[in-house]
């Protein structure tokens, strides 16, 4: 893959201007204006300096040529399948190749596109600056083509010299050879250095490393002392032989191991490529360096020979045949520097005698070639040099093998076009013939196309050009930005085919493509593009055009549109219209609280999308949430912005209205009833009141339910929730009038005072009105007795606040609080009754858990404060006491991890009760704590012992099938009975083989097995209750009350399916609401009896609910009969579409207004004129009148046809029919346009009342006249915008040919050379007699 020289028009002009001293004069042709001299037209080549003289630079006219400037270029090249590193075609475009290309693009700044050829090779198109393209190409070769690796072995002590100071030498070597060199670490005993890269780079790196090692060997040898034991013989310098193994061979799909003998100048194909002809001055004879000191039988040697670089190819031979033959015959190793390294030294290593033999052979070859060979120089265009070199130098080796002639090429960096052929005279002719044949094997052609058309020629992702390169992989196609020329390079036949195909693409594009440029201020560009490119993408898709909007950093106002002529004009018009609208648009800021932003935007932006769809011309920008800003910006046409602003204000008002909230305190035990089974109750309240209802979590101590929504809806939901609570319990609600100024003092700091009052009165709810409302009404809600008690205390407290009220605080340890309060509040109630003061203890949420507040009259709080201080002081007096407890009761106190003892400690000021350890036979129990607490704890322990002594166990017989219902969810019902009656309840084990002889109780009568003991009750039906006898009997009654019973209810059979509901939803809802089971008999029984099973209290509620549902169903049946009235009217079928209206709008409105069903006849019906109206008789009659009125209006309508030019139809209709709908609504007419392909495309039909039709026609004709002027103007402009037709070029006149002044043949005594003469122009390879020097100068051989 070779690079291609790129010449832009600007650089070509500068290049050309350097060839002459004078510029062409304006207004006169170049031939007539100035005739150049011979030296100006054909400047002489620079003189060749002495070998090795690098300072000599070309002089004369050639030095005036300016370097070609870098420009944006496009290169397309091919990677064969066998050289691809990644061959997984299943993920083409998504695999490693795409990732590598993306990485290279980021590193180099070039743009890369990949496509797959038919032969599974890779076509790569690279675009960018010349330097970027070259770097990218180098990276692609390194990363997308397979690499080789090799190892070289040198002494371990030489590795540091390869690395250099701070690794500089190693970095320089890697950069110079484009390889990766891995040197083993110092602790690694290996002496092998691994080289990875291209084979050419590996050869360069290997040669440099060997040179470094040889130099170090020489230095070490010179430092050695003379050995006197060698018998006069010299010690030979030993050099460790180099073994190189190529580990990976490029792209063959197999693994090969190739061992080479260290010969220099071997490239990827095993070829030796000569170096550029830059020579150094040499001594008359080659200088041979050899070290000849011997000792200890060391016969190894190293020999270094300096021979001119130009003779290295003859020493190596074609494909290294000669040097390999010498190495095989002598056994020595020969290292010839690669062509890319400009060094003359050849190293020979091995035993002394083979080294000497190899050196002699090399010198003989050198002397022979120096004596017999001569040179000729030829000029070949620089762009054709690569074809003479061939892939990896293969062509040069081929010429050397066939003719024995070495071809010396100038370096790629040099601007010289001179090629030197070195060989025997009789072989130079055939070699030159081959050089010319190889140079002309590839042709370069150019195709001209407008620069803006290039990307269309290339196609999307290079599809068009990729198709050509896949068919013709040897053709290289190059595009240059800003240049109209496309360069093609490759084999002649393939280039001609590619040139023809590209020309066909160009002709096709020119016939149907156009472009234009418009000027729009840059500040509008981002609005033209739209959010995420929505606007510009829509225009591109709609008009099939390409629109290039310059980036912001270009500061350009020019927008370029390319595509089909009609689409270009339409896109231009729309963009200009958008720009005009944006110039006339305005911006408005709305102040919207940030808390409402998310609600306006909606989930995933659904709500704001609806607003934007409603006002598509308005751009709505919300601030970033992190900015904490309330400003929402609207931008667009003035009228639309105002409408959108009003709409958003209305939305905000609705949000504010719907954000009203109210708190409803509901007793915790009733929360589950408000939720209902599966959330049925709360869901129904939410749906019917359109509110949001939040209940506290199950683990929370809060009883407040929060309702959010509109105020009226919140109050309705609150009333429904309160009504559920009133139904479930004996709840009373009373209102107390207390002056609003006293409310804060009654509530207390952080609600402590009112909270203590609610707790003291059995958990009633006291609700104060919101602050600032001015209301005096305080609501108390709870059980009847507790509400009355709370009312009295609240009024008393309010009276005290009005007269005189004081507050005192004192502190006590939190563990004392329960003892101070006493069981059921007994202790604290005594203090309050004696003093009249209110004592408030802290709640679990208060920060200061030791603070006790006393509120009341001054005298009362002093007395209460004194009594509490005495109690607290007594509690601080810790004592130890002893009591006797029978060991048989110990287990009861320490069971369940000492639960009873923990309860005693909590209740009696943290007193510690210690029972003897298990296994110790003792009845002594120790108590430690405050004196009063210890005494109270002792009394409580005696009470418990008394209960244990009086404990009995009763049996309660309940059939096992009812046990689950009696226990309740997770045993909640039984646990409640256990706490209420202080008893223990034990259920029997479940009997899996129980019979089915027991039947449910019917009509509320319990079976005798529940009241009277069975003679032999089954073990699985007996429940044991332990505790005091009176409490056990009460608990048994409570258990029996939980046994479900069954009652029968008669409901007419024809209503059963309505009670069941769709898929059982109706009956399921009633069962959840009333917590009963309802069994409806199967249809085949035709029975009216429905069975209801549940608790007695629930049965009555369920019975009343079902009977109410029956009454509602019967009322619905009667109403259904009334609604079944039918009325038929006859209407001409031609009026039916008008009665139905657009998308059924008219008939839907009639149905809605009159609450009827209107049925039109089906297509196959006999009576096509009959319309059936079903509903209440009165409504059906009114609907009939409405339809007949429409018919009467339609009979008065007329239809008229007018001719409107079909070119204006689209404009009259407008986008999505908006314009025509507006006209029809304004004039109250119907307008029909002809369908596509109509015989008369200009005919438009207008239908309506005569006066409206005339007005609408006048309006349409005015619009036609207005639009036609614009259409004619645009068509005229389009005609001017068309590219001019190509005019046949006039045949050129006769030319004089190329004329120069002061030519050599015009000098006195000289004549023009005879081109037919064999002497003037001899054939290569023929012997020609010497001739006198001519004007052409001496011949060079």
mmCIF file with all atom_site columns, C-alpha atoms in Angstrom, residues 671-812:
data_model
loop_
_atom_site.group_PDB
_atom_site.id
_atom_site.type_symbol
_atom_site.label_atom_id
_atom_site.label_alt_id
_atom_site.label_comp_id
_atom_site.label_asym_id
_atom_site.label_entity_id
_atom_site.label_seq_id
_atom_site.pdbx_PDB_ins_code
_atom_site.Cartn_x
_atom_site.Cartn_y
_atom_site.Cartn_z
_atom_site.occupancy
_atom_site.B_iso_or_equiv
_atom_site.pdbx_formal_charge
_atom_site.auth_seq_id
_atom_site.auth_comp_id
_atom_site.auth_asym_id
_atom_site.auth_atom_id
_atom_site.pdbx_PDB_model_num
ATOM 1   C CA . UNK A 1 671 ? -56.810 1.324  59.625 1.00 0.00 ? 671 UNK A CA 1
ATOM 2   C CA . UNK A 1 672 ? -57.116 -2.197 58.234 1.00 0.00 ? 672 UNK A CA 1
ATOM 3   C CA . UNK A 1 673 ? -60.885 -1.716 57.813 1.00 0.00 ? 673 UNK A CA 1
ATOM 4   C CA . UNK A 1 674 ? -60.340 1.516  55.938 1.00 0.00 ? 674 UNK A CA 1
ATOM 5   C CA . UNK A 1 675 ? -57.829 -0.246 53.666 1.00 0.00 ? 675 UNK A CA 1
ATOM 6   C CA . UNK A 1 676 ? -60.143 -3.202 53.112 1.00 0.00 ? 676 UNK A CA 1
ATOM 7   C CA . UNK A 1 677 ? -59.264 -6.649 51.816 1.00 0.00 ? 677 UNK A CA 1
ATOM 8   C CA . UNK A 1 678 ? -56.634 -6.290 49.098 1.00 0.00 ? 678 UNK A CA 1
ATOM 9   C CA . UNK A 1 679 ? -56.901 -2.486 49.421 1.00 0.00 ? 679 UNK A CA 1
ATOM 10  C CA . UNK A 1 680 ? -60.450 -2.499 47.982 1.00 0.00 ? 680 UNK A CA 1
ATOM 11  C CA . UNK A 1 681 ? -61.923 0.174  50.288 1.00 0.00 ? 681 UNK A CA 1
ATOM 12  C CA . UNK A 1 682 ? -59.089 2.703  50.075 1.00 0.00 ? 682 UNK A CA 1
ATOM 13  C CA . UNK A 1 683 ? -58.845 2.192  46.303 1.00 0.00 ? 683 UNK A CA 1
ATOM 14  C CA . UNK A 1 684 ? -62.536 2.898  45.875 1.00 0.00 ? 684 UNK A CA 1
ATOM 15  C CA . UNK A 1 685 ? -62.356 6.080  47.989 1.00 0.00 ? 685 UNK A CA 1
ATOM 16  C CA . UNK A 1 686 ? -59.333 7.284  45.992 1.00 0.00 ? 686 UNK A CA 1
ATOM 17  C CA . UNK A 1 687 ? -61.033 6.672  42.646 1.00 0.00 ? 687 UNK A CA 1
ATOM 18  C CA . UNK A 1 688 ? -64.415 8.131  43.560 1.00 0.00 ? 688 UNK A CA 1
ATOM 19  C CA . UNK A 1 689 ? -63.055 11.254 45.273 1.00 0.00 ? 689 UNK A CA 1
ATOM 20  C CA . UNK A 1 690 ? -60.026 11.689 42.956 1.00 0.00 ? 690 UNK A CA 1
ATOM 21  C CA . UNK A 1 691 ? -57.663 12.196 45.897 1.00 0.00 ? 691 UNK A CA 1
ATOM 22  C CA . UNK A 1 692 ? -54.354 10.841 47.098 1.00 0.00 ? 692 UNK A CA 1
ATOM 23  C CA . UNK A 1 693 ? -54.613 9.085  50.473 1.00 0.00 ? 693 UNK A CA 1
ATOM 24  C CA . UNK A 1 694 ? -51.476 8.174  52.464 1.00 0.00 ? 694 UNK A CA 1
ATOM 25  C CA . UNK A 1 695 ? -51.712 5.905  55.514 1.00 0.00 ? 695 UNK A CA 1
ATOM 26  C CA . UNK A 1 696 ? -48.940 5.519  58.103 1.00 0.00 ? 696 UNK A CA 1
ATOM 27  C CA . UNK A 1 697 ? -46.873 2.356  57.958 1.00 0.00 ? 697 UNK A CA 1
ATOM 28  C CA . UNK A 1 698 ? -47.828 -0.625 60.072 1.00 0.00 ? 698 UNK A CA 1
ATOM 29  C CA . UNK A 1 699 ? -44.808 -0.139 62.365 1.00 0.00 ? 699 UNK A CA 1
ATOM 30  C CA . UNK A 1 700 ? -45.490 3.571  62.857 1.00 0.00 ? 700 UNK A CA 1
ATOM 31  C CA . UNK A 1 701 ? -47.133 4.905  66.010 1.00 0.00 ? 701 UNK A CA 1
ATOM 32  C CA . UNK A 1 702 ? -48.934 7.592  64.025 1.00 0.00 ? 702 UNK A CA 1
ATOM 33  C CA . UNK A 1 703 ? -52.714 7.378  63.606 1.00 0.00 ? 703 UNK A CA 1
ATOM 34  C CA . UNK A 1 704 ? -52.989 10.257 61.112 1.00 0.00 ? 704 UNK A CA 1
ATOM 35  C CA . UNK A 1 705 ? -54.152 9.602  57.544 1.00 0.00 ? 705 UNK A CA 1
ATOM 36  C CA . UNK A 1 706 ? -53.112 12.311 55.032 1.00 0.00 ? 706 UNK A CA 1
ATOM 37  C CA . UNK A 1 707 ? -55.491 13.201 52.164 1.00 0.00 ? 707 UNK A CA 1
ATOM 38  C CA . UNK A 1 708 ? -54.281 15.366 49.237 1.00 0.00 ? 708 UNK A CA 1
ATOM 39  C CA . UNK A 1 709 ? -56.297 16.824 46.339 1.00 0.00 ? 709 UNK A CA 1
ATOM 40  C CA . UNK A 1 710 ? -58.907 19.476 45.714 1.00 0.00 ? 710 UNK A CA 1
ATOM 41  C CA . UNK A 1 711 ? -60.423 20.908 48.880 1.00 0.00 ? 711 UNK A CA 1
ATOM 42  C CA . UNK A 1 712 ? -63.961 19.634 48.231 1.00 0.00 ? 712 UNK A CA 1
ATOM 43  C CA . UNK A 1 713 ? -62.660 16.186 47.267 1.00 0.00 ? 713 UNK A CA 1
ATOM 44  C CA . UNK A 1 714 ? -60.436 15.998 50.362 1.00 0.00 ? 714 UNK A CA 1
ATOM 45  C CA . UNK A 1 715 ? -63.362 16.819 52.638 1.00 0.00 ? 715 UNK A CA 1
ATOM 46  C CA . UNK A 1 716 ? -65.532 14.214 50.918 1.00 0.00 ? 716 UNK A CA 1
ATOM 47  C CA . UNK A 1 717 ? -62.815 11.573 51.369 1.00 0.00 ? 717 UNK A CA 1
ATOM 48  C CA . UNK A 1 718 ? -62.378 12.567 55.012 1.00 0.00 ? 718 UNK A CA 1
ATOM 49  C CA . UNK A 1 719 ? -66.126 12.195 55.671 1.00 0.00 ? 719 UNK A CA 1
ATOM 50  C CA . UNK A 1 720 ? -66.166 8.743  54.069 1.00 0.00 ? 720 UNK A CA 1
ATOM 51  C CA . UNK A 1 721 ? -63.171 7.567  56.151 1.00 0.00 ? 721 UNK A CA 1
ATOM 52  C CA . UNK A 1 722 ? -64.748 8.918  59.345 1.00 0.00 ? 722 UNK A CA 1
ATOM 53  C CA . UNK A 1 723 ? -68.056 7.240  58.526 1.00 0.00 ? 723 UNK A CA 1
ATOM 54  C CA . UNK A 1 724 ? -66.247 3.871  58.276 1.00 0.00 ? 724 UNK A CA 1
ATOM 55  C CA . UNK A 1 725 ? -64.769 4.437  61.719 1.00 0.00 ? 725 UNK A CA 1
ATOM 56  C CA . UNK A 1 726 ? -68.177 5.394  63.173 1.00 0.00 ? 726 UNK A CA 1
ATOM 57  C CA . UNK A 1 727 ? -69.763 2.247  61.747 1.00 0.00 ? 727 UNK A CA 1
ATOM 58  C CA . UNK A 1 728 ? -67.054 0.017  63.180 1.00 0.00 ? 728 UNK A CA 1
ATOM 59  C CA . UNK A 1 729 ? -67.104 1.393  66.739 1.00 0.00 ? 729 UNK A CA 1
ATOM 60  C CA . UNK A 1 730 ? -69.157 3.468  69.132 1.00 0.00 ? 730 UNK A CA 1
ATOM 61  C CA . UNK A 1 731 ? -67.402 6.666  68.032 1.00 0.00 ? 731 UNK A CA 1
ATOM 62  C CA . UNK A 1 732 ? -68.780 10.067 68.884 1.00 0.00 ? 732 UNK A CA 1
ATOM 63  C CA . UNK A 1 733 ? -67.729 13.441 67.589 1.00 0.00 ? 733 UNK A CA 1
ATOM 64  C CA . UNK A 1 734 ? -68.399 16.691 69.470 1.00 0.00 ? 734 UNK A CA 1
ATOM 65  C CA . UNK A 1 735 ? -67.384 20.294 68.812 1.00 0.00 ? 735 UNK A CA 1
ATOM 66  C CA . UNK A 1 736 ? -66.192 22.545 71.677 1.00 0.00 ? 736 UNK A CA 1
ATOM 67  C CA . UNK A 1 737 ? -65.949 26.328 71.340 1.00 0.00 ? 737 UNK A CA 1
ATOM 68  C CA . UNK A 1 738 ? -62.695 27.633 72.819 1.00 0.00 ? 738 UNK A CA 1
ATOM 69  C CA . UNK A 1 739 ? -61.304 31.107 72.002 1.00 0.00 ? 739 UNK A CA 1
ATOM 70  C CA . UNK A 1 740 ? -58.685 30.856 69.228 1.00 0.00 ? 740 UNK A CA 1
ATOM 71  C CA . UNK A 1 741 ? -56.178 32.857 71.303 1.00 0.00 ? 741 UNK A CA 1
ATOM 72  C CA . UNK A 1 742 ? -56.002 29.957 73.795 1.00 0.00 ? 742 UNK A CA 1
ATOM 73  C CA . UNK A 1 743 ? -55.375 27.233 71.198 1.00 0.00 ? 743 UNK A CA 1
ATOM 74  C CA . UNK A 1 744 ? -51.568 27.465 71.207 1.00 0.00 ? 744 UNK A CA 1
ATOM 75  C CA . UNK A 1 745 ? -51.350 27.345 74.999 1.00 0.00 ? 745 UNK A CA 1
ATOM 76  C CA . UNK A 1 746 ? -53.721 24.342 75.097 1.00 0.00 ? 746 UNK A CA 1
ATOM 77  C CA . UNK A 1 747 ? -51.657 22.501 72.491 1.00 0.00 ? 747 UNK A CA 1
ATOM 78  C CA . UNK A 1 748 ? -48.471 23.191 74.443 1.00 0.00 ? 748 UNK A CA 1
ATOM 79  C CA . UNK A 1 749 ? -44.836 23.081 73.400 1.00 0.00 ? 749 UNK A CA 1
ATOM 80  C CA . UNK A 1 750 ? -44.527 20.560 70.545 1.00 0.00 ? 750 UNK A CA 1
ATOM 81  C CA . UNK A 1 751 ? -48.088 19.388 71.298 1.00 0.00 ? 751 UNK A CA 1
ATOM 82  C CA . UNK A 1 752 ? -47.198 17.939 74.709 1.00 0.00 ? 752 UNK A CA 1
ATOM 83  C CA . UNK A 1 753 ? -50.224 19.240 76.612 1.00 0.00 ? 753 UNK A CA 1
ATOM 84  C CA . UNK A 1 754 ? -52.915 18.137 74.163 1.00 0.00 ? 754 UNK A CA 1
ATOM 85  C CA . UNK A 1 755 ? -51.134 14.831 73.629 1.00 0.00 ? 755 UNK A CA 1
ATOM 86  C CA . UNK A 1 756 ? -51.119 14.084 77.359 1.00 0.00 ? 756 UNK A CA 1
ATOM 87  C CA . UNK A 1 757 ? -54.830 14.931 77.487 1.00 0.00 ? 757 UNK A CA 1
ATOM 88  C CA . UNK A 1 758 ? -55.594 12.529 74.585 1.00 0.00 ? 758 UNK A CA 1
ATOM 89  C CA . UNK A 1 759 ? -53.604 9.706  76.193 1.00 0.00 ? 759 UNK A CA 1
ATOM 90  C CA . UNK A 1 760 ? -55.294 10.260 79.542 1.00 0.00 ? 760 UNK A CA 1
ATOM 91  C CA . UNK A 1 761 ? -58.733 10.089 77.960 1.00 0.00 ? 761 UNK A CA 1
ATOM 92  C CA . UNK A 1 762 ? -58.301 6.740  76.258 1.00 0.00 ? 762 UNK A CA 1
ATOM 93  C CA . UNK A 1 763 ? -56.693 7.925  73.048 1.00 0.00 ? 763 UNK A CA 1
ATOM 94  C CA . UNK A 1 764 ? -59.408 10.279 71.838 1.00 0.00 ? 764 UNK A CA 1
ATOM 95  C CA . UNK A 1 765 ? -58.553 12.577 68.905 1.00 0.00 ? 765 UNK A CA 1
ATOM 96  C CA . UNK A 1 766 ? -58.620 16.325 69.531 1.00 0.00 ? 766 UNK A CA 1
ATOM 97  C CA . UNK A 1 767 ? -58.435 18.446 66.366 1.00 0.00 ? 767 UNK A CA 1
ATOM 98  C CA . UNK A 1 768 ? -57.693 22.175 66.553 1.00 0.00 ? 768 UNK A CA 1
ATOM 99  C CA . UNK A 1 769 ? -58.429 24.394 63.504 1.00 0.00 ? 769 UNK A CA 1
ATOM 100 C CA . UNK A 1 770 ? -55.476 25.547 61.380 1.00 0.00 ? 770 UNK A CA 1
ATOM 101 C CA . UNK A 1 771 ? -53.580 28.578 62.640 1.00 0.00 ? 771 UNK A CA 1
ATOM 102 C CA . UNK A 1 772 ? -54.877 31.856 61.227 1.00 0.00 ? 772 UNK A CA 1
ATOM 103 C CA . UNK A 1 773 ? -58.328 30.494 60.341 1.00 0.00 ? 773 UNK A CA 1
ATOM 104 C CA . UNK A 1 774 ? -59.940 32.469 63.210 1.00 0.00 ? 774 UNK A CA 1
ATOM 105 C CA . UNK A 1 775 ? -62.207 29.529 64.070 1.00 0.00 ? 775 UNK A CA 1
ATOM 106 C CA . UNK A 1 776 ? -62.977 28.723 67.753 1.00 0.00 ? 776 UNK A CA 1
ATOM 107 C CA . UNK A 1 777 ? -64.252 25.200 66.992 1.00 0.00 ? 777 UNK A CA 1
ATOM 108 C CA . UNK A 1 778 ? -62.239 22.308 68.479 1.00 0.00 ? 778 UNK A CA 1
ATOM 109 C CA . UNK A 1 779 ? -63.332 18.778 67.472 1.00 0.00 ? 779 UNK A CA 1
ATOM 110 C CA . UNK A 1 780 ? -63.109 15.809 69.849 1.00 0.00 ? 780 UNK A CA 1
ATOM 111 C CA . UNK A 1 781 ? -63.617 12.311 68.398 1.00 0.00 ? 781 UNK A CA 1
ATOM 112 C CA . UNK A 1 782 ? -63.565 8.931  70.142 1.00 0.00 ? 782 UNK A CA 1
ATOM 113 C CA . UNK A 1 783 ? -65.597 6.548  72.319 1.00 0.00 ? 783 UNK A CA 1
ATOM 114 C CA . UNK A 1 784 ? -68.636 8.218  73.927 1.00 0.00 ? 784 UNK A CA 1
ATOM 115 C CA . UNK A 1 785 ? -67.446 8.085  77.543 1.00 0.00 ? 785 UNK A CA 1
ATOM 116 C CA . UNK A 1 786 ? -63.906 9.196  76.744 1.00 0.00 ? 786 UNK A CA 1
ATOM 117 C CA . UNK A 1 787 ? -65.117 12.067 74.510 1.00 0.00 ? 787 UNK A CA 1
ATOM 118 C CA . UNK A 1 788 ? -67.237 13.466 77.337 1.00 0.00 ? 788 UNK A CA 1
ATOM 119 C CA . UNK A 1 789 ? -64.343 13.129 79.751 1.00 0.00 ? 789 UNK A CA 1
ATOM 120 C CA . UNK A 1 790 ? -61.955 14.904 77.356 1.00 0.00 ? 790 UNK A CA 1
ATOM 121 C CA . UNK A 1 791 ? -64.507 17.683 76.746 1.00 0.00 ? 791 UNK A CA 1
ATOM 122 C CA . UNK A 1 792 ? -64.787 18.448 80.440 1.00 0.00 ? 792 UNK A CA 1
ATOM 123 C CA . UNK A 1 793 ? -61.024 18.460 80.973 1.00 0.00 ? 793 UNK A CA 1
ATOM 124 C CA . UNK A 1 794 ? -60.431 20.639 77.885 1.00 0.00 ? 794 UNK A CA 1
ATOM 125 C CA . UNK A 1 795 ? -62.979 23.203 79.029 1.00 0.00 ? 795 UNK A CA 1
ATOM 126 C CA . UNK A 1 796 ? -61.543 23.134 82.548 1.00 0.00 ? 796 UNK A CA 1
ATOM 127 C CA . UNK A 1 797 ? -58.036 23.627 81.179 1.00 0.00 ? 797 UNK A CA 1
ATOM 128 C CA . UNK A 1 798 ? -59.202 26.490 78.957 1.00 0.00 ? 798 UNK A CA 1
ATOM 129 C CA . UNK A 1 799 ? -60.874 28.150 81.957 1.00 0.00 ? 799 UNK A CA 1
ATOM 130 C CA . UNK A 1 800 ? -57.679 27.821 83.980 1.00 0.00 ? 800 UNK A CA 1
ATOM 131 C CA . UNK A 1 801 ? -55.639 29.309 81.096 1.00 0.00 ? 801 UNK A CA 1
ATOM 132 C CA . UNK A 1 802 ? -57.962 32.315 80.970 1.00 0.00 ? 802 UNK A CA 1
ATOM 133 C CA . UNK A 1 803 ? -57.836 32.946 84.755 1.00 0.00 ? 803 UNK A CA 1
ATOM 134 C CA . UNK A 1 804 ? -54.282 32.229 85.701 1.00 0.00 ? 804 UNK A CA 1
ATOM 135 C CA . UNK A 1 805 ? -51.946 29.569 84.414 1.00 0.00 ? 805 UNK A CA 1
ATOM 136 C CA . UNK A 1 806 ? -48.377 28.688 85.378 1.00 0.00 ? 806 UNK A CA 1
ATOM 137 C CA . UNK A 1 807 ? -45.852 26.086 84.266 1.00 0.00 ? 807 UNK A CA 1
ATOM 138 C CA . UNK A 1 808 ? -43.103 24.362 86.256 1.00 0.00 ? 808 UNK A CA 1
ATOM 139 C CA . UNK A 1 809 ? -40.556 21.787 85.115 1.00 0.00 ? 809 UNK A CA 1
ATOM 140 C CA . UNK A 1 810 ? -38.648 19.109 87.020 1.00 0.00 ? 810 UNK A CA 1
ATOM 141 C CA . UNK A 1 811 ? -36.449 16.171 86.052 1.00 0.00 ? 811 UNK A CA 1
ATOM 142 C CA . UNK A 1 812 ? -36.631 12.469 86.867 1.00 0.00 ? 812 UNK A CA 1
#
